[in-house]
PDB file of C-alpha atoms in Angstrom:
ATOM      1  CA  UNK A 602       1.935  16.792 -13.759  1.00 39.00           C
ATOM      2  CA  UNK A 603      -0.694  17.193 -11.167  1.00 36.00           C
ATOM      3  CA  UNK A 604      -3.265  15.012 -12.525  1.00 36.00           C
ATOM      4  CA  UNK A 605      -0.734  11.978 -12.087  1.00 38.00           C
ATOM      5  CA  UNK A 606       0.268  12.574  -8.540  1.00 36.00           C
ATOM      6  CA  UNK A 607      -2.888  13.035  -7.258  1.00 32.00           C
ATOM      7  CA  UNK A 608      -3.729   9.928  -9.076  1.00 34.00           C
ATOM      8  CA  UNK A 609      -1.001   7.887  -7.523  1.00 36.00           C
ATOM      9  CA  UNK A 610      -2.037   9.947  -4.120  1.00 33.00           C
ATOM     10  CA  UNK A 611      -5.477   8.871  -3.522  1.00 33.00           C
ATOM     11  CA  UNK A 612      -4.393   5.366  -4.670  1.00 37.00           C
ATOM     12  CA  UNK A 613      -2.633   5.560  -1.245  1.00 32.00           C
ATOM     13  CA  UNK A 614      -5.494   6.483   0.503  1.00 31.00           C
ATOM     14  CA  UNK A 615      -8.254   4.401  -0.534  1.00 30.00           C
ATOM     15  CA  UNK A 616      -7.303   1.014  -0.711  1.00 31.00           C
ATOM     16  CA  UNK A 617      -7.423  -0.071   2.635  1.00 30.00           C
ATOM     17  CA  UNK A 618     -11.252  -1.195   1.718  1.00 30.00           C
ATOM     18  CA  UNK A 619     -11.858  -4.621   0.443  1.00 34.00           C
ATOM     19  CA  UNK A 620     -11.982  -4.702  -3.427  1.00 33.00           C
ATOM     20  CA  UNK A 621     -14.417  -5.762  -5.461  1.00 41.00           C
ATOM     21  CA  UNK A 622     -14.152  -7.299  -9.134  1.00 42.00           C
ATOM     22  CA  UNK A 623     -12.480  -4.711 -10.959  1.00 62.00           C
ATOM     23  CA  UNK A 624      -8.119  -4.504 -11.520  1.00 71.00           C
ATOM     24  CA  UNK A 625      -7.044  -0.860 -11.756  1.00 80.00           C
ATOM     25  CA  UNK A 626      -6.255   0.398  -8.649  1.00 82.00           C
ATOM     26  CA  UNK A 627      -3.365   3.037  -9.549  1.00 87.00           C
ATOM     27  CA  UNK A 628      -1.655   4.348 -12.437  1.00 90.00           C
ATOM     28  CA  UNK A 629       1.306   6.999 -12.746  1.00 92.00           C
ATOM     29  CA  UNK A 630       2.740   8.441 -16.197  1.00 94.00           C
ATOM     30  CA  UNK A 631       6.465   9.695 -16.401  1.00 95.00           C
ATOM     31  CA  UNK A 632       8.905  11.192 -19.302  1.00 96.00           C
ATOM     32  CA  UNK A 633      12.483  11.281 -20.005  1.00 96.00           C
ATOM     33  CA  UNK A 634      14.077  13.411 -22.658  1.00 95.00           C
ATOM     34  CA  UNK A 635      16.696  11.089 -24.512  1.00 96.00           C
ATOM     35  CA  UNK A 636      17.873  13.732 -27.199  1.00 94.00           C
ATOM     36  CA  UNK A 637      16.943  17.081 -27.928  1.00 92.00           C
ATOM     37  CA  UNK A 638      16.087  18.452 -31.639  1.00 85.00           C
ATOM     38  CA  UNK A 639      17.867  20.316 -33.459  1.00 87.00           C
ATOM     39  CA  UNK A 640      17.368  23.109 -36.265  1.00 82.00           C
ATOM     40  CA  UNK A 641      13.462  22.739 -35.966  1.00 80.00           C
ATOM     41  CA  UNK A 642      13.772  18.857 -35.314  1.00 89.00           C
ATOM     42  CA  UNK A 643      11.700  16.964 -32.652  1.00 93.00           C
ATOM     43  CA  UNK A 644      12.667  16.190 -29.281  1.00 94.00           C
ATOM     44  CA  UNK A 645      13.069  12.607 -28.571  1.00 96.00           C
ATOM     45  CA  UNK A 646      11.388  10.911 -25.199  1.00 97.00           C
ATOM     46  CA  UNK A 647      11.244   7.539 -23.338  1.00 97.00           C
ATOM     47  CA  UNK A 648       7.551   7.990 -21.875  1.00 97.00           C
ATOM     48  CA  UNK A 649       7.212   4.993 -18.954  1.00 97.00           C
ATOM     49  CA  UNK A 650       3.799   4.139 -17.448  1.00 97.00           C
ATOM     50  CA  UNK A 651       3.252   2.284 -14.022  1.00 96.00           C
ATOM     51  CA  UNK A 652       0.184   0.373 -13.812  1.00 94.00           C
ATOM     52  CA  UNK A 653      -1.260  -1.201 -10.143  1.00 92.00           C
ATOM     53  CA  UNK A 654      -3.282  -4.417 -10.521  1.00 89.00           C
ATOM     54  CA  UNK A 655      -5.399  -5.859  -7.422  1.00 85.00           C
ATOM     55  CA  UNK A 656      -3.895  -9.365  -8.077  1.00 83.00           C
ATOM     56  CA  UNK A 657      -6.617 -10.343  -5.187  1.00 78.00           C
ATOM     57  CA  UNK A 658      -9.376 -10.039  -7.873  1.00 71.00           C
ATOM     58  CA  UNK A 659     -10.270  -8.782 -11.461  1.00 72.00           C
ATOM     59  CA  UNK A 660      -8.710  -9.337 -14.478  1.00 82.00           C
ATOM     60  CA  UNK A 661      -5.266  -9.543 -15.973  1.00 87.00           C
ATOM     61  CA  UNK A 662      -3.049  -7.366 -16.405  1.00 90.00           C
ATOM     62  CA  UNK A 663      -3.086  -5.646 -20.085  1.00 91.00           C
ATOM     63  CA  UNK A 664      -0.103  -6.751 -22.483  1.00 94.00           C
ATOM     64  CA  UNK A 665       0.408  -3.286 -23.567  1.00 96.00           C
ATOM     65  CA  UNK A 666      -1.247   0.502 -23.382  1.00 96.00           C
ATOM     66  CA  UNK A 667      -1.565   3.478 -25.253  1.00 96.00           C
ATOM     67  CA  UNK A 668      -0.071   6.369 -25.354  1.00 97.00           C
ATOM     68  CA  UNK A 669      -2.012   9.021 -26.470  1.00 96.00           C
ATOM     69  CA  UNK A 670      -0.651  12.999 -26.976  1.00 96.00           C
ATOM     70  CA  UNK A 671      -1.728  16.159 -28.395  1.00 95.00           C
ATOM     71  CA  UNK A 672      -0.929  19.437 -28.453  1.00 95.00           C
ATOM     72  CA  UNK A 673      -3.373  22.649 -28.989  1.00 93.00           C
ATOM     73  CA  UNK A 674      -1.018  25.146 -29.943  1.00 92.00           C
ATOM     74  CA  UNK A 675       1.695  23.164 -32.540  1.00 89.00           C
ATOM     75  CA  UNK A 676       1.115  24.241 -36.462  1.00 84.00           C
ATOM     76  CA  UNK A 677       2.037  20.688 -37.387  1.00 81.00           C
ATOM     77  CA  UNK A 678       2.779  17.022 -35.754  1.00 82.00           C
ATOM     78  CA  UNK A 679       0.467  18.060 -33.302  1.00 88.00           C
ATOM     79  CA  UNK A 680      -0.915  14.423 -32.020  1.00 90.00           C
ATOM     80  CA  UNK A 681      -0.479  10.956 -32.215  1.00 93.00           C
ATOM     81  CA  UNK A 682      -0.286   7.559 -30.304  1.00 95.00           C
ATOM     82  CA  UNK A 683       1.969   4.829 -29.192  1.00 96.00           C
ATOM     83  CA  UNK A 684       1.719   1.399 -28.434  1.00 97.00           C
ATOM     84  CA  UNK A 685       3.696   0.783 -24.835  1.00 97.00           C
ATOM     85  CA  UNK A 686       5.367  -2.494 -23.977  1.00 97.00           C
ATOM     86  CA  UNK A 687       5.342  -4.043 -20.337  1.00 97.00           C
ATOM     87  CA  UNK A 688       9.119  -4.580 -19.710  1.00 97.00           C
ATOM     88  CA  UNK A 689       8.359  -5.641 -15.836  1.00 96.00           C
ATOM     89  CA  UNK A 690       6.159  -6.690 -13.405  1.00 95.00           C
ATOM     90  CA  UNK A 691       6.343  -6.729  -9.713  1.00 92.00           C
ATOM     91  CA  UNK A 692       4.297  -7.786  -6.073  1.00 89.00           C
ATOM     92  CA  UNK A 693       5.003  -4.758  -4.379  1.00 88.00           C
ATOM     93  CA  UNK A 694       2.219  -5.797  -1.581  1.00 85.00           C
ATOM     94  CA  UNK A 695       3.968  -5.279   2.132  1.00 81.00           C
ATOM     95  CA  UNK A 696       4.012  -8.992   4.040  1.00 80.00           C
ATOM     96  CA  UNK A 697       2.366  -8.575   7.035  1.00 82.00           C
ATOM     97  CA  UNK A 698       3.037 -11.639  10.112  1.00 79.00           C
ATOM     98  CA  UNK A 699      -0.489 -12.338  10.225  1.00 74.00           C
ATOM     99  CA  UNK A 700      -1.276 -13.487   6.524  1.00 71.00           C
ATOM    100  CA  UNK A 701       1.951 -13.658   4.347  1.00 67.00           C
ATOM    101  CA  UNK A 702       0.254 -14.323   1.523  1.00 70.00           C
ATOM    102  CA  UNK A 703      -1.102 -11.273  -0.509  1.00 73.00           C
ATOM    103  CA  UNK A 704      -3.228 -11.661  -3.361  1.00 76.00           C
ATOM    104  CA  UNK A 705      -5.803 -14.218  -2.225  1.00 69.00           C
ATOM    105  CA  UNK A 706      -9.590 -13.162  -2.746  1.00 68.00           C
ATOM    106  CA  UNK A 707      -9.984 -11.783   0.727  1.00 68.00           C
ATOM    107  CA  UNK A 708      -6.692  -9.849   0.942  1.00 72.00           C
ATOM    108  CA  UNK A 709      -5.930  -6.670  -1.170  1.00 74.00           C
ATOM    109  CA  UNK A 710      -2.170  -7.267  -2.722  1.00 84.00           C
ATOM    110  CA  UNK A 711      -1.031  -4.829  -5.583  1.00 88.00           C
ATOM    111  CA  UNK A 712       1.295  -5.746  -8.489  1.00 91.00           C
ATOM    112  CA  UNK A 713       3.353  -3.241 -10.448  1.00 94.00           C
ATOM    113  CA  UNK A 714       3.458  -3.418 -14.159  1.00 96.00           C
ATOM    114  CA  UNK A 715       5.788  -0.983 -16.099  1.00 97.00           C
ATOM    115  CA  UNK A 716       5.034  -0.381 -19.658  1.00 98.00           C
ATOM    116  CA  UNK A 717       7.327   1.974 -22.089  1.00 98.00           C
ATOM    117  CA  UNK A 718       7.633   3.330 -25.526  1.00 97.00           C
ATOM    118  CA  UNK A 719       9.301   6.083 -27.386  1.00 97.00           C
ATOM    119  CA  UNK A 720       7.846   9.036 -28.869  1.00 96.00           C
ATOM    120  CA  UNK A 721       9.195  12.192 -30.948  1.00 95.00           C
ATOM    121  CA  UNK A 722       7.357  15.723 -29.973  1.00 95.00           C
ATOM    122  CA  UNK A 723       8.086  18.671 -32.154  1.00 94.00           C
ATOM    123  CA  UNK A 724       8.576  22.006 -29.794  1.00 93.00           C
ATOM    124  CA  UNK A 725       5.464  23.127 -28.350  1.00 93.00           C
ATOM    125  CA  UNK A 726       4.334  24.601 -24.945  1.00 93.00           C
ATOM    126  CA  UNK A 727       0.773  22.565 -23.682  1.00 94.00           C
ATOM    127  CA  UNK A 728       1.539  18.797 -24.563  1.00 95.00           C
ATOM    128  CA  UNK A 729      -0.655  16.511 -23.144  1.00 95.00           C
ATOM    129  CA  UNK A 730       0.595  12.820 -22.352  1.00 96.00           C
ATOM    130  CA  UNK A 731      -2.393  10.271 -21.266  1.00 95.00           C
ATOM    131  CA  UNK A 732      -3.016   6.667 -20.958  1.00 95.00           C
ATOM    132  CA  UNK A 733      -6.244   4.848 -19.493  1.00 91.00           C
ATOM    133  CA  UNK A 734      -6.617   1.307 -18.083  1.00 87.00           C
ATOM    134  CA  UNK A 735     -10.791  -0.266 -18.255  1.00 79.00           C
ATOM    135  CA  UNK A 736     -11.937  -1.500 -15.212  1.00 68.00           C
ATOM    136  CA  UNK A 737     -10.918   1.086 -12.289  1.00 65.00           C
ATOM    137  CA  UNK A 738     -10.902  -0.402  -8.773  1.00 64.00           C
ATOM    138  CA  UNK A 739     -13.959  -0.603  -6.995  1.00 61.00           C
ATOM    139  CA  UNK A 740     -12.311   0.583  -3.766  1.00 59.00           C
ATOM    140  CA  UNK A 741     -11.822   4.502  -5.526  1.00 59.00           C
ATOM    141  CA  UNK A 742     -14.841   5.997  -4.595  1.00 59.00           C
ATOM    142  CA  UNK A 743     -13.823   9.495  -5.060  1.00 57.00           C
ATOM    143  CA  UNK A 744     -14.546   9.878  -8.675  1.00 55.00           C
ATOM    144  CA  UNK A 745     -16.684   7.947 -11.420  1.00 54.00           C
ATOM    145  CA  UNK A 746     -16.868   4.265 -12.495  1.00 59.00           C
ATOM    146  CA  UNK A 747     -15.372   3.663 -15.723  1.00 67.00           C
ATOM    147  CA  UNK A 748     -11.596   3.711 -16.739  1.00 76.00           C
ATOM    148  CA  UNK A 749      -8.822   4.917 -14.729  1.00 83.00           C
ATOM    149  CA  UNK A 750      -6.735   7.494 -16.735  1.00 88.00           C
ATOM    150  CA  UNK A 751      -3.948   9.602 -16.081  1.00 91.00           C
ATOM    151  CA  UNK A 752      -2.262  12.614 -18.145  1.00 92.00           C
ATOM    152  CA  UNK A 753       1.065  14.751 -18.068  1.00 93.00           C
ATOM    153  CA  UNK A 754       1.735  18.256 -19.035  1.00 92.00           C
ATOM    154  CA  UNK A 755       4.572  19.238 -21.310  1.00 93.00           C
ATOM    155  CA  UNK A 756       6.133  22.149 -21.977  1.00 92.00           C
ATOM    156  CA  UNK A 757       9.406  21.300 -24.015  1.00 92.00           C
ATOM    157  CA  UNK A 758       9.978  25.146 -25.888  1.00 91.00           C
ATOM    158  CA  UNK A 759      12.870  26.003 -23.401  1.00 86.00           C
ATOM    159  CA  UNK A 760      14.475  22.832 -23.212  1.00 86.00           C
ATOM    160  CA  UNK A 761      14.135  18.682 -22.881  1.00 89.00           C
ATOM    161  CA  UNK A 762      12.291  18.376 -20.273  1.00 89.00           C
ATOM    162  CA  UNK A 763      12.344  15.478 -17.915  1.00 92.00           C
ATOM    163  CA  UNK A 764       8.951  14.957 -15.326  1.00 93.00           C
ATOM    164  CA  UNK A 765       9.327  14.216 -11.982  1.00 90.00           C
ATOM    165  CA  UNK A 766       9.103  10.178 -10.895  1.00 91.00           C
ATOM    166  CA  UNK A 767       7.801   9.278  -7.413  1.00 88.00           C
ATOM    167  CA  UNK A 768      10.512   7.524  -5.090  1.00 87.00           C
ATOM    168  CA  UNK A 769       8.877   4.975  -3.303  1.00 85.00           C
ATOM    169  CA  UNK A 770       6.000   2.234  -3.923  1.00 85.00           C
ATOM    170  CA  UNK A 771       2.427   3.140  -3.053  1.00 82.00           C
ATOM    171  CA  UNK A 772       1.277   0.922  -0.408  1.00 72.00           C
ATOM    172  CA  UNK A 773      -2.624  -0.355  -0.193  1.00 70.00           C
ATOM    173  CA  UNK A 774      -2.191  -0.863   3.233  1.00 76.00           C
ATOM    174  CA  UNK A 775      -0.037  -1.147   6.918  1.00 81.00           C
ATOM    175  CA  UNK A 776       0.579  -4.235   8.973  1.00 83.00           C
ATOM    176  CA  UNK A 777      -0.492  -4.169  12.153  1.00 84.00           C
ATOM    177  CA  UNK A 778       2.357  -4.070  14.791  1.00 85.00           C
ATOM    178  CA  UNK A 779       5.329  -3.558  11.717  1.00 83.00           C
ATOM    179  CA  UNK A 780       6.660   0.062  11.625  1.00 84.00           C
ATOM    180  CA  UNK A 781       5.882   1.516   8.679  1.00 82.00           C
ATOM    181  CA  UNK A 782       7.412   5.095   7.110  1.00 81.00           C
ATOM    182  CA  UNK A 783       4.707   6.857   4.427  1.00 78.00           C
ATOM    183  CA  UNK A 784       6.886   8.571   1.794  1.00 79.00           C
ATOM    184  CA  UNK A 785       4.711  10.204  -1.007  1.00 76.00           C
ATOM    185  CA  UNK A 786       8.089  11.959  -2.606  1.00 81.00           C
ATOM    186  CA  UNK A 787       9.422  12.350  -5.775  1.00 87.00           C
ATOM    187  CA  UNK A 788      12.120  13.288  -7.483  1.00 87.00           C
ATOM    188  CA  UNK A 789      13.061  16.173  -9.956  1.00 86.00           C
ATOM    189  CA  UNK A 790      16.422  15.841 -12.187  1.00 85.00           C
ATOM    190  CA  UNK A 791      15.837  18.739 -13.827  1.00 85.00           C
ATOM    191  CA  UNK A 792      15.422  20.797 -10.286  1.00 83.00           C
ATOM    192  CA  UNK A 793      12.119  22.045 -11.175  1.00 83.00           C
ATOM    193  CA  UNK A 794      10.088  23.277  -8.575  1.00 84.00           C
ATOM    194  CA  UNK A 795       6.870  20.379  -7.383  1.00 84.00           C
ATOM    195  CA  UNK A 796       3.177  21.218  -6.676  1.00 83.00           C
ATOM    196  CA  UNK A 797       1.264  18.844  -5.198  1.00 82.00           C
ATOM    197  CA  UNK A 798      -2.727  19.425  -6.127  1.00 82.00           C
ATOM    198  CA  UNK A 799      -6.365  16.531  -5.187  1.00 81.00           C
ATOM    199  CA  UNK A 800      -8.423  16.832  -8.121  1.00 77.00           C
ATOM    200  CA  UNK A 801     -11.288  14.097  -9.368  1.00 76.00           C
ATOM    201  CA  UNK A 802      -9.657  11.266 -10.832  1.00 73.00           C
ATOM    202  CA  UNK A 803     -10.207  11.197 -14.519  1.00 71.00           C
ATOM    203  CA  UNK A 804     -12.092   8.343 -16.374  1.00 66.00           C
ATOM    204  CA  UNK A 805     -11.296   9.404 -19.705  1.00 69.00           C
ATOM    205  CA  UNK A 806      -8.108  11.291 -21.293  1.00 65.00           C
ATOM    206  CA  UNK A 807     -10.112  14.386 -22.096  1.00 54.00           C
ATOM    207  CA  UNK A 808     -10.984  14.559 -18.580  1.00 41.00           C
TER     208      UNK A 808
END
């Protein structure tokens, strides 16, 4: 879980510089547990991925992702792969009185795409979820070129788990003379306790 907040984090942070060609500029990764197995049957889970285009330049947006997962430690089932379908996309860029109109070349604006698939994971303790995106935003310059990938951790042995999911939009940037609240939070249905931890971004999913 800490590789996609920090993800989502320094997406936050860094794009208030003027972006270049490339699109991804944020990704986070999220589960839900829609039935648990039974008798030595796998647990069920919507996985749902939110990808953050610069709509200012770069390519489009991909159609779908995928999903990859493995686990080290399960005697059988122990990877596979999932196509993910967008089911929404959304200009989540803040309208600020002096230009109104985000995603032209020489303003940063962000778009949300959601993607989401289902998956079955027999019980096992170090399951690792990832997705990555080509082209990472030129404006992250805390880690490598490349792709922009993210990953969640799993441990579904006790119970279905269910990850955390952030509460608010990320925003690439504050209007000048607007008030503006940051709100980095998440939230946790299971009422699991939250770390929050900066690593390097990853640019591939064995990162």
């Amino acid at each position: 879980m800490q590789y996609k907040q920090f993800l989502f984090f320094i997406f936050c942070l860094i794009l208030t510089y003027q972006v270049q060609a490339t699109h991804a500029a944020g990704m986070d990764i999220s589960y839900e547990c829609l039935s648990a197995g039974v008798g030595g049957s796998p647990d069920t889970y919507r996985v749902k991925v939110k990808f953050y285009r610069d709509c200012s330049n770069g390519i489009p947006a991909p159609g779908t992702l995928t999903l990859n997962y493995n686990s080290n430690s399960c005697p059988w089932y122990n990877s596979g792969s999932q196509t993910l379908g967008m089911i929404s996309s959304t200009n989540i860029t803040p309208v600020c009185n002096t230009f109104p109109s985000p995603c032209a070349p020489s303003i940063v604006g962000i778009e949300e795409y959601v993607y989401q698939g289902t998956i079955q994971l027999a019980k096992c303790s170090d399951w690792v979820l990832s997705v990555c995106v080509n082209a990472r935003n030129a404006a992250i310059s805390t880690g490598p070129n490349g792709s922009l990938c993210v990953q969640a951790e799993l441990n579904n042995t006790i119970y279905c788990n269910n990850s955390p999911v952030f509460s608010e939009y990320p925003t690439p940037y504050i209007c000048v003379g607007q008030n503006f609240c940051y709100n980095n939070g998440t939230i946790e249905s299971d009422g699991d306790s939250l770390s929050y931890t900066l690593i390097t971004p990853l640019n591939s999913a064995a990162g």
